[in-house]
C-alpha cells in the first residue's frame, strides 16, 4: 500500500506543489485548507479520491481540526508524513505601526495551528515511525525590518522542530525544519494585503524560488532512508543574500 502524507495549506503555493510532487512519486495525500472548491479542484488534478482526500477546515480552530481528522476515511487514516505547510505573513510594517490583530492571526496559524495538528497526530506518527516536515523560513534565523512577529513565529517553528527531535529520539520518527527564503507564491499577496504592484516589485529580476523547488526539497527529505534525519534546510534563491548590519547614527 502506498504511503500517505497529510499536507496542510495545500490550496496554493508550496502545499499545492508538495501534494503534486508526492502523488507523482506514488504517495497518496490528504490535502487540507480553508477553501473547499480549491481542495476539490486539487483532488481532481491529482487523480481523484483514490489518491487524494480533501479535508476542509481552519487550522486555527482546534475543534474543527479534531473533527476533520476524525472524519478521515479508513483508507486515509494511517498517516506516514505530516507536512506542516499552512502558515502566513501579514504585513511588512515596523512593529510600532503593526495591527495587533495581524500579529494574532500569524501566531494562531503559524504556531498554535501547527502545534495543535502535530499533537493530535503525534501518536499515529509514532506508530508508523513517520515523518514531520515543518515549513519555517529564513526569517527564523535572519531578522529583517518588518519581520517582527512573522520571524518570531518561524523561529518557534524551527526550534519546536528541533525540540521534537530531542523528544522523539528512539521512536523512529524523523523531523525536519525547511527554511525557505524569497519564494514566489500567493504568500506575498497575503502578506501585502493583495497588493499586486508590491508583489511585482518584490520579484522583478530576482529569479525567486518557486513552489516546485520547495516540493523537491521536501520530497528529498521524505525519500531518504529511514535512518537519515535532515534537521534543518535553509534555502534561498541565488539572488538573495545577507546585507550589512544596520547602524543608526544619531
Ligand atoms: C518568507 C521568506 O525571505 O521573505 O518566509 O523572509 S522571506
XYZ file of C-alpha atoms and ligand atoms in Angstrom:
257
model
C 0.000 0.000 0.000
C 1.311 3.462 -0.853
C 2.345 5.846 1.902
C 0.141 8.727 2.976
C 1.166 12.347 3.517
C -1.078 14.946 5.124
C -0.242 18.389 3.743
C -1.710 21.455 5.446
C -2.357 24.627 3.482
C -2.488 22.734 0.198
C -4.793 25.101 -1.688
C -1.928 27.158 -3.125
C 1.809 27.682 -3.359
C 4.138 25.279 -1.554
C 1.351 22.992 -0.302
C -0.162 22.528 -3.743
C 3.255 21.796 -5.268
C 4.184 19.386 -2.454
C 0.923 17.461 -2.935
C 1.547 17.170 -6.682
C 5.127 16.012 -6.132
C 4.223 13.343 -3.573
C 1.428 11.960 -5.749
C 3.759 11.917 -8.774
C 6.085 9.757 -6.650
C 3.350 7.249 -5.807
C 2.186 8.563 -2.436
C -1.432 9.226 -1.513
C -2.196 12.580 0.085
C -4.626 14.256 2.433
C -4.828 17.893 1.383
C -6.120 20.450 3.864
C -7.114 24.088 3.684
C -9.959 26.512 4.131
C -11.138 26.702 0.518
C -13.328 23.707 -0.335
C -13.556 24.456 -4.073
C -9.794 24.691 -4.415
C -9.335 21.452 -2.482
C -11.810 19.684 -4.735
C -10.111 21.029 -7.861
C -6.747 19.891 -6.500
C -8.070 16.401 -5.757
C -9.332 16.172 -9.353
C -5.956 17.356 -10.682
C -4.167 14.807 -8.511
C -6.184 11.912 -9.946
C -9.290 11.718 -7.785
C -10.375 10.251 -4.446
C -8.318 7.071 -4.764
C -5.133 9.070 -4.343
C -6.202 12.278 -2.621
C -8.561 13.130 0.186
C -9.689 16.724 0.825
C -10.136 17.986 4.394
C -11.601 21.476 4.669
C -11.047 23.242 7.995
C -9.411 26.273 9.575
C -6.217 25.162 11.301
C -6.675 27.890 13.924
C -9.806 26.098 15.169
C -8.904 23.108 17.375
C -12.404 21.614 17.408
C -12.646 21.860 13.611
C -9.190 20.308 13.250
C -10.101 17.387 15.520
C -13.442 16.851 13.778
C -11.835 16.908 10.335
C -9.172 14.378 11.310
C -11.772 12.097 12.903
C -13.770 12.179 9.666
C -10.921 10.696 7.620
C -11.997 7.580 5.729
C -10.290 4.399 6.956
C -8.125 4.176 3.847
C -6.541 7.534 4.696
C -6.318 7.167 8.490
C -2.740 5.842 8.691
C -0.568 8.904 8.179
C 3.136 8.410 7.373
C 4.115 12.047 6.887
C 2.737 15.279 8.306
C 3.792 18.270 6.206
C 3.033 21.361 8.277
C 2.922 23.883 5.472
C -0.054 26.079 6.488
C 1.184 29.477 7.554
C 1.148 33.103 6.593
C 2.648 36.533 6.995
C 0.554 39.652 7.467
C 2.266 42.927 6.718
C 5.817 44.248 6.475
C 5.417 47.349 8.660
C 7.682 48.204 11.597
C 6.384 46.771 14.890
C 5.272 50.157 16.136
C 2.927 50.511 13.144
C 1.526 46.972 13.108
C -2.017 45.868 13.682
C -2.229 43.612 16.761
C -4.884 41.503 15.059
C -2.437 40.711 12.235
C 0.085 39.530 14.815
C -2.510 37.299 16.480
C -3.535 35.738 13.168
C 0.111 34.816 12.473
C 0.600 33.370 15.962
C -2.703 31.462 15.832
C -1.892 29.970 12.424
C 1.886 29.535 12.357
C 2.296 28.452 15.978
C -0.974 27.365 17.588
C -2.404 25.674 14.493
C 0.858 23.893 13.768
C 1.337 22.533 17.286
C -2.329 21.538 17.534
C -2.365 19.284 14.489
C 1.086 17.955 15.363
C -0.003 16.977 18.880
C -3.224 15.375 17.621
C -1.324 13.247 15.073
C 1.781 12.505 17.113
C 0.734 9.071 18.408
C -0.235 7.972 14.888
C 3.088 9.209 13.532
C 4.993 7.371 16.258
C 3.019 4.195 15.486
C 4.077 4.450 11.804
C 7.667 5.607 12.505
C 6.665 8.570 10.384
C 7.976 11.939 9.292
C 7.151 15.518 10.296
C 8.237 18.327 7.981
C 7.644 21.833 9.289
C 7.769 24.824 6.954
C 9.714 27.536 8.765
C 11.543 30.337 6.954
C 14.932 32.005 6.708
C 13.183 34.619 8.865
C 13.581 32.118 11.728
C 17.304 32.839 11.840
C 17.765 36.133 9.993
C 15.826 39.103 11.352
C 14.923 41.902 8.955
C 12.933 45.122 9.250
C 9.212 44.371 9.187
C 9.767 40.689 10.018
C 8.894 41.135 13.729
C 6.150 38.644 14.666
C 6.372 36.659 11.425
C 10.060 35.957 12.081
C 9.236 35.153 15.693
C 6.665 32.552 14.675
C 9.113 30.927 12.294
C 11.851 30.866 14.937
C 9.319 28.978 17.049
C 8.680 26.513 14.212
C 12.404 25.877 13.770
C 13.055 25.420 17.496
C 9.906 23.318 18.003
C 11.115 21.029 15.210
C 14.490 20.560 16.866
C 12.829 20.008 20.246
C 10.563 17.366 18.754
C 13.655 15.572 17.514
C 15.025 15.563 21.040
C 11.825 14.103 22.499
C 11.234 11.571 19.736
C 14.682 10.038 19.748
C 14.352 6.262 19.731
C 10.830 6.375 18.273
C 11.954 6.252 14.657
C 10.144 9.493 13.805
C 12.048 11.935 11.611
C 11.560 15.707 11.940
C 12.785 18.416 9.573
C 12.566 22.197 9.530
C 12.522 23.608 5.989
C 13.513 27.270 5.873
C 12.897 28.952 2.522
C 13.904 32.461 1.556
C 12.444 34.603 -1.216
C 9.813 32.453 -2.904
C 7.180 33.332 -5.475
C 3.692 32.399 -4.313
C 0.365 33.669 -3.069
C 2.126 34.097 0.287
C 3.298 37.533 -0.838
C -0.178 38.642 -1.927
C -1.462 37.647 1.524
C 1.435 39.451 3.203
C 0.826 42.666 1.261
C -2.964 42.552 1.562
C -3.387 41.754 -2.142
C -1.035 44.473 -3.437
C -0.148 43.197 -6.915
C 2.265 46.102 -7.570
C 4.225 45.252 -4.393
C 4.232 41.601 -5.472
C 5.608 42.522 -8.900
C 8.259 44.827 -7.389
C 9.454 42.166 -4.943
C 10.091 39.568 -7.630
C 11.228 41.838 -10.502
C 14.520 40.469 -11.839
C 15.038 38.357 -8.697
C 14.520 34.844 -10.058
C 12.968 33.735 -6.736
C 12.462 30.187 -5.517
C 9.374 28.511 -6.938
C 6.959 26.225 -5.059
C 8.357 23.296 -7.067
C 11.820 23.960 -5.580
C 10.396 23.562 -2.092
C 8.396 20.477 -3.117
C 11.628 18.978 -4.455
C 13.365 19.608 -1.122
C 10.507 18.212 0.964
C 10.321 15.098 -1.182
C 14.092 14.618 -0.969
C 13.822 14.703 2.830
C 10.957 12.185 2.771
C 12.635 9.821 0.322
C 15.882 9.456 2.255
C 16.397 6.147 4.071
C 14.592 5.856 7.417
C 17.808 6.167 9.431
C 18.643 9.596 7.949
C 17.235 12.745 9.579
C 17.718 16.136 7.969
C 17.373 18.501 10.934
C 17.024 21.750 9.005
C 17.381 23.024 5.458
C 17.891 26.728 4.808
C 17.272 27.508 1.144
C 17.490 30.804 -0.739
C 17.445 31.754 -4.391
C 20.940 32.539 -5.672
C 19.846 36.174 -5.989
C 19.198 36.510 -2.234
C 21.929 37.048 0.335
C 22.668 38.993 3.542
C 23.042 42.721 3.908
C 25.277 44.598 6.342
C 24.125 45.057 9.931
C 22.351 48.359 10.422
C 23.983 51.136 12.454
C 21.840 54.150 13.269
C 23.870 57.315 13.900
C 22.029 59.958 15.851
C 9.438 34.353 3.832
C 10.746 34.409 3.151
O 12.660 35.951 2.500
O 10.507 36.987 2.996
O 9.355 33.237 4.638
O 11.790 36.064 4.799
S 11.458 35.938 3.365
